XYZ file of C-alpha atoms in Angstrom:
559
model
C 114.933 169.555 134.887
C 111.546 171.349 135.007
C 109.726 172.322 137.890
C 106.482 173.474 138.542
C 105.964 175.239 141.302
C 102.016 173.903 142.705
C 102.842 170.114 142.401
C 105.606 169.030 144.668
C 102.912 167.441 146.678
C 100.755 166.320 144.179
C 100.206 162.575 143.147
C 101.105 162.661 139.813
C 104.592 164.705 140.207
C 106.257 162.379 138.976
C 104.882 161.931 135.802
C 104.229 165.772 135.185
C 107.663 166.471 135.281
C 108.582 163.169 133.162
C 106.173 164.487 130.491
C 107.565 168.225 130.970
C 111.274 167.281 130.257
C 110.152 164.926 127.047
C 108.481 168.648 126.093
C 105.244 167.112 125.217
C 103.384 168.852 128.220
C 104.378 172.738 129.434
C 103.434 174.754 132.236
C 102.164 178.317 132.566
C 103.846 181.863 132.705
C 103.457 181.939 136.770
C 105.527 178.932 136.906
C 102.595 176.563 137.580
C 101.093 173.506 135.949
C 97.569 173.589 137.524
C 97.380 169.701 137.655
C 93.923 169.818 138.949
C 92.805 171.864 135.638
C 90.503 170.278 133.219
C 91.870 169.449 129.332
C 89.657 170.655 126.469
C 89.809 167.996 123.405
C 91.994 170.824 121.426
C 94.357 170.884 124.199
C 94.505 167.076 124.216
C 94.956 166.256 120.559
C 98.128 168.815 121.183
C 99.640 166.407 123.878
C 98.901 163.410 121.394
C 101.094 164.483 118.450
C 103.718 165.708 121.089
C 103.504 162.469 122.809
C 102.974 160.093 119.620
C 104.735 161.818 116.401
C 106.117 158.914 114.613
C 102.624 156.923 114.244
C 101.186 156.983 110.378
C 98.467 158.307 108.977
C 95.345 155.759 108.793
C 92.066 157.766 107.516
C 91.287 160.299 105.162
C 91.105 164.023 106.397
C 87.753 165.160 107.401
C 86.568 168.843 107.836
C 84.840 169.118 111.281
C 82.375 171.802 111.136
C 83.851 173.578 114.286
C 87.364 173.791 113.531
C 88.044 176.883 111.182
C 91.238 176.376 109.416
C 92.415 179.076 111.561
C 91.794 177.331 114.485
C 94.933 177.573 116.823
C 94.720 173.704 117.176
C 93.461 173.200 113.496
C 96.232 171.051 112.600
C 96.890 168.855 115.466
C 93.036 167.548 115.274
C 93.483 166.750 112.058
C 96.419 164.968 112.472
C 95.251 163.072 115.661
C 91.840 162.176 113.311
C 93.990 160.662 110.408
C 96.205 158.675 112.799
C 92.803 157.383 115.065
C 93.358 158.666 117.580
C 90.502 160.905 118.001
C 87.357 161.146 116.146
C 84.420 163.701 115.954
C 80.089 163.362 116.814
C 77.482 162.567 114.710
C 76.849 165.871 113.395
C 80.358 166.376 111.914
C 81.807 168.583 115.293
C 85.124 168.381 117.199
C 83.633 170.728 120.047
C 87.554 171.896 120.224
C 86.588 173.640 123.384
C 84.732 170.807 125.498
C 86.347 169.163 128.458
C 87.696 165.677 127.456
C 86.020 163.128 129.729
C 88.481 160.454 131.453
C 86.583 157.841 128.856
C 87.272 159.787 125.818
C 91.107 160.355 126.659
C 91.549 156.461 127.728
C 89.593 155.379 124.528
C 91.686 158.182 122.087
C 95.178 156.525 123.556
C 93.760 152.995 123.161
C 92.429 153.631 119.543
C 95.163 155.394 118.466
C 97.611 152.946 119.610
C 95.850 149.738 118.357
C 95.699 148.233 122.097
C 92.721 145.314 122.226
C 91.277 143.265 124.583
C 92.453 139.681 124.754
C 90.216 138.208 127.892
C 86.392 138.671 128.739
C 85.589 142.383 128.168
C 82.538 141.962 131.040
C 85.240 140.357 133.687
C 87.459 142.427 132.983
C 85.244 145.517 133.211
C 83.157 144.331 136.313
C 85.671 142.477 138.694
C 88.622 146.069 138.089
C 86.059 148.865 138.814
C 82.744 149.190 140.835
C 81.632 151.914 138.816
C 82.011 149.813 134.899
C 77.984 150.476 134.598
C 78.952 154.110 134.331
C 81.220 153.401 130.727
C 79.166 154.095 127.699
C 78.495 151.374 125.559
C 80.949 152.363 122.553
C 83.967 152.554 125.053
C 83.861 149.047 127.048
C 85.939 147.220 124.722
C 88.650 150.327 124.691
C 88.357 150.482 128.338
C 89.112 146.849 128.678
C 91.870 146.853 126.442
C 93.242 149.892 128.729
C 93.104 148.131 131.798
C 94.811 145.258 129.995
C 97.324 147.614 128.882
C 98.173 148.906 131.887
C 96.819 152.635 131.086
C 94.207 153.098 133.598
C 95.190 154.781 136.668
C 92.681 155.827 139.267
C 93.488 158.605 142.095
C 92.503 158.295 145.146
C 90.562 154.683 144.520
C 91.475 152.468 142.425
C 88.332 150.866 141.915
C 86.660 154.040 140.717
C 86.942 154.874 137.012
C 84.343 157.923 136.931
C 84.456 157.822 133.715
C 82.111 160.928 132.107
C 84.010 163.450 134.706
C 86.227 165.628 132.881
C 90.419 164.626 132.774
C 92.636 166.964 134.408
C 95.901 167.998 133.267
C 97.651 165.768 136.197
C 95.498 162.347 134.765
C 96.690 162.861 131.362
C 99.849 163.548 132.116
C 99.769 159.796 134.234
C 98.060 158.444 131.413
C 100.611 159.677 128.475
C 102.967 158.357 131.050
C 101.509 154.632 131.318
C 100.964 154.552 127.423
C 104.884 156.075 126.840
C 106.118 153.558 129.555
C 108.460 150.505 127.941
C 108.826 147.565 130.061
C 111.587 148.063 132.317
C 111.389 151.495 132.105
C 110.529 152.927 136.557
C 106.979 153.782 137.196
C 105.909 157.367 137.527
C 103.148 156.789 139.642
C 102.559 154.407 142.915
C 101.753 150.736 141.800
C 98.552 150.719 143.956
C 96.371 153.188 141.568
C 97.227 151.449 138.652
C 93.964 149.281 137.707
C 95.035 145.576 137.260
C 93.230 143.403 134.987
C 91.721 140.486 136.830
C 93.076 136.835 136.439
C 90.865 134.703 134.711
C 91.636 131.435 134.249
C 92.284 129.717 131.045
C 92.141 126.205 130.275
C 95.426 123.885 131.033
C 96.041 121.298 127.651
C 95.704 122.607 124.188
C 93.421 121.429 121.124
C 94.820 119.722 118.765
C 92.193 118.383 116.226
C 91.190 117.670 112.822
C 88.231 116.734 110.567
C 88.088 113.433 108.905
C 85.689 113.884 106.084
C 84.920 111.697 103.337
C 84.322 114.908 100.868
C 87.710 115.283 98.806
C 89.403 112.476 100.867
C 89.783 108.650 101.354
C 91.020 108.303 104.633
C 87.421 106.872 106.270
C 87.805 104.613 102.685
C 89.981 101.562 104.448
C 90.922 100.270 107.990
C 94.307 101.005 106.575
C 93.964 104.491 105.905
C 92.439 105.225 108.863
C 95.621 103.672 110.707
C 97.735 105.638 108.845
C 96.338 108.535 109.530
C 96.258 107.715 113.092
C 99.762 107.407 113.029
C 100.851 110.335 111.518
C 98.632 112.518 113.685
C 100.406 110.763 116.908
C 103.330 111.486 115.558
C 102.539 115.094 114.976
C 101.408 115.121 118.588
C 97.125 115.162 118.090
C 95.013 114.446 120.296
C 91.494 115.070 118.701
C 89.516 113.457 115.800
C 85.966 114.392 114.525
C 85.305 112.354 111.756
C 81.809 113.033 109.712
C 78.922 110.367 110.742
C 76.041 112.199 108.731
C 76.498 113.587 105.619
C 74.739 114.006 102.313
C 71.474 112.143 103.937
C 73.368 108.946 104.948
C 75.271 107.921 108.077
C 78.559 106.690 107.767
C 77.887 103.916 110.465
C 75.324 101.150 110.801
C 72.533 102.910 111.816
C 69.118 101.155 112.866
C 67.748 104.133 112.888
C 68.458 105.114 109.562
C 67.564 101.765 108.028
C 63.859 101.960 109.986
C 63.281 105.126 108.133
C 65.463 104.416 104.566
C 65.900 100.793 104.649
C 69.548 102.036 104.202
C 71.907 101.659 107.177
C 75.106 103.089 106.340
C 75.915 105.382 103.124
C 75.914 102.950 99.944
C 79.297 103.427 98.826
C 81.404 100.433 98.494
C 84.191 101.353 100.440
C 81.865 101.389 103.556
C 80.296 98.140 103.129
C 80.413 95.429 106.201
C 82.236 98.642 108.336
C 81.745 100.818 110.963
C 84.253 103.186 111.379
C 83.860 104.582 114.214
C 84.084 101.082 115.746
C 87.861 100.724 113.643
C 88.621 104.168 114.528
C 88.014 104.304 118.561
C 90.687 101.779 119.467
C 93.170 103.354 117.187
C 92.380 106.236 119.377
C 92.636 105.329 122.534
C 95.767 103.358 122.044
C 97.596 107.139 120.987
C 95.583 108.991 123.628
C 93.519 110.701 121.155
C 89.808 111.312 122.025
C 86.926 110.788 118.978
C 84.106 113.036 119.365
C 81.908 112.027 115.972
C 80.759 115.551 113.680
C 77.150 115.584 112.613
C 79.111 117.398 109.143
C 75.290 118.102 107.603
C 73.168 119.010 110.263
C 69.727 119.572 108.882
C 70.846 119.932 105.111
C 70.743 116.891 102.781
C 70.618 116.673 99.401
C 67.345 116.821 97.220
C 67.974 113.103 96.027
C 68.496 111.419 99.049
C 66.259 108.820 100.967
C 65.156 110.704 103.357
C 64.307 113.917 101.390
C 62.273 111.442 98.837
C 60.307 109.673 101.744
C 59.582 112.606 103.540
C 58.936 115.588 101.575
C 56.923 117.092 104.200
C 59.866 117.166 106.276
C 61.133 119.735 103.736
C 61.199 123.738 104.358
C 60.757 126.134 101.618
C 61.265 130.088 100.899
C 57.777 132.261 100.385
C 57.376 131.297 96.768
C 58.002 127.194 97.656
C 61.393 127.325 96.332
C 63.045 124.375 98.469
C 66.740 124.335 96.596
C 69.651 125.407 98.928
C 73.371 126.006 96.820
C 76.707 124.543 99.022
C 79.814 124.364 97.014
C 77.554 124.632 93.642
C 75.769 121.403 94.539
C 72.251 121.412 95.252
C 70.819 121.013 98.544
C 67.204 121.243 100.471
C 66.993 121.464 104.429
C 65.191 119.599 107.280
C 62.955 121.522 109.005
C 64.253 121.847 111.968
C 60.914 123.508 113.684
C 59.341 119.862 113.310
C 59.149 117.402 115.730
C 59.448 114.465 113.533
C 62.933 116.085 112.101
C 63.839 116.557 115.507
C 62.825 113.429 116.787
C 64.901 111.735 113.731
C 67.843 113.956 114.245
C 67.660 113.459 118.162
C 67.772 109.726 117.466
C 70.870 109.378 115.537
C 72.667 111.277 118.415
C 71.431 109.230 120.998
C 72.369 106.216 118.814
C 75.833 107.062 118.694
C 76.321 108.085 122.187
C 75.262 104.795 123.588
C 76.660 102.287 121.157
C 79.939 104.319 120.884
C 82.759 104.628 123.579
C 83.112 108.429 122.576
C 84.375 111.596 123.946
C 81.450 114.032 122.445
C 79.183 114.936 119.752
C 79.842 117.955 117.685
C 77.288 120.234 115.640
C 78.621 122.573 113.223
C 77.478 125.320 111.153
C 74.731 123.498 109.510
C 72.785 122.865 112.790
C 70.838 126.216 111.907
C 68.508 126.720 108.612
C 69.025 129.673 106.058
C 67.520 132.628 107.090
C 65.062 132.779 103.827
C 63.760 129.404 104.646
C 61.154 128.753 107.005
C 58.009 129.654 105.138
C 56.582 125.824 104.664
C 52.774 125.236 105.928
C 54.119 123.443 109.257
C 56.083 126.793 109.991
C 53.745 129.316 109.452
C 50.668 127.638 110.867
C 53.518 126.954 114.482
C 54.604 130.662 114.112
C 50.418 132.028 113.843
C 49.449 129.842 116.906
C 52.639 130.862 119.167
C 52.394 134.690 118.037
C 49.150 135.440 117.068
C 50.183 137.109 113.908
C 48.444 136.169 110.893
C 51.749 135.289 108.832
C 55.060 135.432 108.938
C 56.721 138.747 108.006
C 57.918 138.883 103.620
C 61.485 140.840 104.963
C 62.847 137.187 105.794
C 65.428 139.523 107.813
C 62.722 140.684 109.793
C 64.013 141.327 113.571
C 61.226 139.086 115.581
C 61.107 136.930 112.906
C 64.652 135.783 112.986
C 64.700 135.619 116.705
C 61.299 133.593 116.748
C 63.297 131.035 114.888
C 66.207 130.981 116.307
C 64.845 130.871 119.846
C 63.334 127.239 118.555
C 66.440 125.940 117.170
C 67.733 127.282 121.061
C 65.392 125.044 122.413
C 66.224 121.902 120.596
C 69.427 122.318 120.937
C 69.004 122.408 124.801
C 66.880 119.372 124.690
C 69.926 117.436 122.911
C 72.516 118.844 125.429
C 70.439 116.985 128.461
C 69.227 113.997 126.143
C 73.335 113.611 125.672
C 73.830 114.376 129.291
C 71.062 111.532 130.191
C 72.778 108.665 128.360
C 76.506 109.493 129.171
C 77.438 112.387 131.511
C 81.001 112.731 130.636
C 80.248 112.959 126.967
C 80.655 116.595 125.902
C 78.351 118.346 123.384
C 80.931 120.670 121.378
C 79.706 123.082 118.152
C 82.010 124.474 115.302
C 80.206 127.494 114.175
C 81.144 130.433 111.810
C 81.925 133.878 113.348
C 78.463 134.554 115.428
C 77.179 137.831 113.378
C 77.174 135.728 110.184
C 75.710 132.555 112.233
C 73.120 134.340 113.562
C 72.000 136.913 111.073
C 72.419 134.055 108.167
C 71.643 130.918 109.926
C 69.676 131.538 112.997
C 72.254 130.078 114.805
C 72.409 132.078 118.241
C 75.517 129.969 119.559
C 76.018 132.934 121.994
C 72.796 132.410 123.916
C 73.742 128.377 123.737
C 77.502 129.292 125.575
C 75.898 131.474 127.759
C 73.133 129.465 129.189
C 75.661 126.354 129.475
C 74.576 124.338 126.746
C 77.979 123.893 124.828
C 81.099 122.343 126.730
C 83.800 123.050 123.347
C 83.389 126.034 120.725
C 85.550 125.275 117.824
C 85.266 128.558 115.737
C 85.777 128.136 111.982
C 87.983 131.089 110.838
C 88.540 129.607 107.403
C 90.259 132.791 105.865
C 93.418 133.468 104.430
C 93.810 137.705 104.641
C 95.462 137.804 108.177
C 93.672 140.938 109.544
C 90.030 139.230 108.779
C 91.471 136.462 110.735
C 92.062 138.491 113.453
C 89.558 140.384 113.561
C 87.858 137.457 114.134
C 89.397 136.559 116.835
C 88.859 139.751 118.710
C 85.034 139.900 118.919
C 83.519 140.566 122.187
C 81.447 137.339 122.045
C 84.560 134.967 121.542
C 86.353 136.658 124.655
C 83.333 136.427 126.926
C 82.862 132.307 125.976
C 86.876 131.523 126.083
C 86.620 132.703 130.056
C 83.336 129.718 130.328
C 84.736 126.711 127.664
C 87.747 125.814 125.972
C 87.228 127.869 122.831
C 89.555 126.602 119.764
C 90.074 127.861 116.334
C 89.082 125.822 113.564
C 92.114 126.576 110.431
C 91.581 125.935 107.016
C 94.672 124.003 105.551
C 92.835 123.650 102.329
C 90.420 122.318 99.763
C 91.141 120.060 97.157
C 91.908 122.841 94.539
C 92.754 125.605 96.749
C 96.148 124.964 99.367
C 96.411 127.382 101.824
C 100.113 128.459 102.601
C 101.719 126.914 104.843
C 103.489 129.735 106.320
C 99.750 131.606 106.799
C 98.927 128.632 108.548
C 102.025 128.957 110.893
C 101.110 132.746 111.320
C 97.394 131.306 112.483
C 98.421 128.667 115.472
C 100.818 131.820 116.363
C 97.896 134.235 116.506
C 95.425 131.517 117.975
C 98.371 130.833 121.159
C 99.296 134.784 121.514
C 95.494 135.377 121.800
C 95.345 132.506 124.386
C 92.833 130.357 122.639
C 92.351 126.628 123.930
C 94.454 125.539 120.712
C 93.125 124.388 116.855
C 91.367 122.091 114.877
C 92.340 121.731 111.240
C 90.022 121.608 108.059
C 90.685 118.835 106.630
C 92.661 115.739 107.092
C 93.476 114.586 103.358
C 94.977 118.929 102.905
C 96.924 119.002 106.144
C 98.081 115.544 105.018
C 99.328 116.426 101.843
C 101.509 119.204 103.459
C 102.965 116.601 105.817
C 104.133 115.209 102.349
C 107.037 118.126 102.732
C 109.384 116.585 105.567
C 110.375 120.363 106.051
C 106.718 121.400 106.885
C 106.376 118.076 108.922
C 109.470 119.448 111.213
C 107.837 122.348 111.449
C 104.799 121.514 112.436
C 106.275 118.986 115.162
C 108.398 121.375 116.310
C 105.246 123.677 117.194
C 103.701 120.647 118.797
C 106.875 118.879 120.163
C 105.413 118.694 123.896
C 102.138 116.104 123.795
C 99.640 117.747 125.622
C 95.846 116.753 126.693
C 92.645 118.279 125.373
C 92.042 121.588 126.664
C 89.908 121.922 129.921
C 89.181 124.143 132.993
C 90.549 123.184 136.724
């Protein structure tokens, strides 16, 4: 057993000696450890590789301008850059000889171990420490994680992280000790320093959805499909439908609405004739104790053809040179602009329609309740954007920061008006959004659904995370903006089961409700019906799937 001779009173004795037995920490000539001594970032990356040797190379090498390949600690920075553990500064320096900050040896153990944060990064941060304004920016997330994790261990209060004061040998020792630590294994240091990660609450129930659509599928076709389909989702333990009302510039109910502006009521197809689903489809619902909350599929996109687009072609953006024609799955498509009152008004209309002459659970928006971020430039637009701004035109970079956030803000604001319009006609009838991931909404739609959770305005997020390469999945799954909005709403993940030429696997799609319960999301929604039907056609994938939903459970939602 080692023994150092200044720390038999010290706090972290315990793990100092643990550490100095495993040889991955050692003492001086004198017989001392000096636990109360800073750690230079050479000195650090040592303990690492001691501490961590088995972990794989991740990056290429990189020379850091500092570190001479006679360096003493040359090779141990190198190795503790290619596994991520550590990495260098802007200008291409280690600074070998620097004092690691507490932050930096936290964040080096969380990289390098692949820890990440699975709750609200600002809860977590804000309700564990009174000093989280003190992190830097590119270390919250890590820091999270490492509260999560267990790592973070403050001496004498717990609440206090300091983070930018320098480690001393005694921290990083409790620190390597936390990180090295397997479950059962005693604790080196007493419970009450260690930083708990708050409890926040998550929602009791579980999502279990899927989109009826009548792209690529027949099911809205017949009062008899739709009651087999209701019957095999009961059976498979469902609880949510949202089948398509708007698409391709028609409702797929009666609408008055519609037929005031079209003299069309309901999409022309045969199969649709003298119905209204969601009037067949409701009762089939409630008698299995599923809830239908109708999907606005389209949003402000219809196609070029349609009624509405040939009545009103002023309701029509463009791009600068007038070019109106949008591309979705190779077929042609123009958009509503959704800066104009009239398309508001029309759009506002429909909803209000359905919520008051349906016995629904919610609406639901999806990705299309946005507008192409190269659209916008019509003579309605620019003249609105030159009175409210005071600029003389709209900037030509159609990626133009104030640009994109001038029209975004105004899709913000109609989509608050529709939130209390929805809230005005039926209180308990939730207004719930199925967006793509939010940097590719926003930047590529205008579609700031992170301002909308924030400010209150959306009651269900349905993410779609329609990929099959598991680490883009998950990556998904761990952004910042997801975490913060799963601690406010049920937050689901929407999972592709397929398109009509394209299965997905069905083990990937096992792997995804895995990932989705792990991570603690409010449960799944599944794109589309007529695909996740056809792999109910296997009776082995039908067991499996029921045996991942054998307890019936309610819609997700907050106590």
């Amino acid at each position: 057993m080692v023994k150092f001779t200044d720390i038999t009173t010290h706090w972290a004795k315990d793990s100092i000696e643990n550490l100095a037995n495993k040889n991955i920490i050692t003492g001086y000539r004198d017989g001392s450890f000096k636990p109360d001594a800073p750690v230079t970032r050479a000195e650090f990356a040592t303990m690492l590789i001691k501490a961590f040797p088995q972990l794989l190379e991740n990056r290429e090498p990189i020379e850091f301008k500092d570190v001479s390949s006679q360096f003493w600690a040359y090779s141990v920075i190198q190795k503790t850059y290619r596994t991520g553990f550590m990495s260098g500064y802007e200008d291409q320096s280690f600074k070998p000889q620097q004092n690691i900050p507490r932050v930096q040896a936290l964040v080096a153990l969380v990289k390098g171990l692949n820890y990440e944060p699975t709750q609200s990064i600002v809860k977590t941060l804000n309700q564990s420490l009174n000093d989280a304004k003190d992190i830097p920016n590119y270390a919250r997330t890590a820091i999270a994680a490492a509260i999560e994790s267990g790592l973070v261990v403050n001496y004498p209060e717990v609440k206090l992280l300091n983070p930018n004061k320098p480690a001393t040998r005694g921290e990083v020792a409790v620190f390597f000790c936390q990180a090295l630590r397997q479950q059962n294994e005693p604790l080196t240091i007493p419970e009450q320093y260690i930083v708990k990660p708050p409890i926040i609450s998550v929602p009791t129930g579980e999502l279990r959805g899927v989109w009826l659509t009548n792209i690529d599928s027949d099911v809205l076709f017949s009062k008899n499909a739709l009651t087999e389909a209701f019957n095999l989702l009961a059976e498979c333990k469902f609880n949510t439908v949202y089948p398509t009302i708007w698409n391709d510039g028609y409702t797929l109910y009666p609408s008055v609405l519609m037929e005031r502006f079209t003299g069309i009521k309901i999409d022309p197809i045969p199969e649709l004739k003298d119905r209204d689903i969601l009037q067949e489809m409701i009762p089939l619902a409630k008698e299995r104790n599923m809830s239908v909350i109708p999907w606005f599929e389209f949003g402000f996109m219809v196609p070029p053809n349609s009624k509405i687009a040939e009545l009103r072609p002023h309701w029509i953006t463009c791009r600068q040179d007038g070019t109106k024609g949008y591309q979705e799955s190779q077929v042609n498509q123009v958009w509503l602009n959704p800066f104009h009152p009239q398309v508001q008004q029309f759009i506002l209309g429909l909803i209000i329609e359905v919520v008051r002459t349906y016995d629904i659970d919610g609406i639901q928006l999806d990705d299309h309740f946005g507008l192409p971020v190269d659209l916008g430039y019509d003579e309605f637009t620019v003249k609105l954007y030159q009175k409210e701004t005071g600029n003389a035109t709209p900037p030509v970079d159609f990626k133009e920061a104030n640009w994109v956030s001038w029209r975004a803000k105004k899709i913000t604001e109609f989509l608050t008006r529709i939130f209390w319009v929805i809230k005005d006609y039926k209180p308990n009838c939730i207004l719930s959004l199925s967006p793509n991931p939010y940097l590719y909404a926003y930047s590529q739609f205008l579609q700031d659904w992170k301002t909308w959770e924030q400010e209150g305005y959306l009651e269900e997020l349905v993410l779609q995370v329609y990929r099959e390469d598991m680490n883009g999945f998950l990556a998904d799954l761990k952004r910042p903006e997801l975490l913060e909005a799963k601690s406010h709403i049920p937050v689901s993940i929407g999972i592709l089961t397929g398109l009509r030429i394209k299965p997905m696997s069905f083990t990937t799609i096992k792997e995804q409700i895995q990932l989705t319960r792990d991570r603690k999301f409010a449960g799944t929604s599944f794109f589309f019906y007529e695909t996740w039907k056809q792999m109910m056609t296997s009776e082995t994938q039908k067991a499996e799937l029921k045996s991942l939903f054998s307890q019936g459970l309610e819609r997700p939602k907050f106590v």
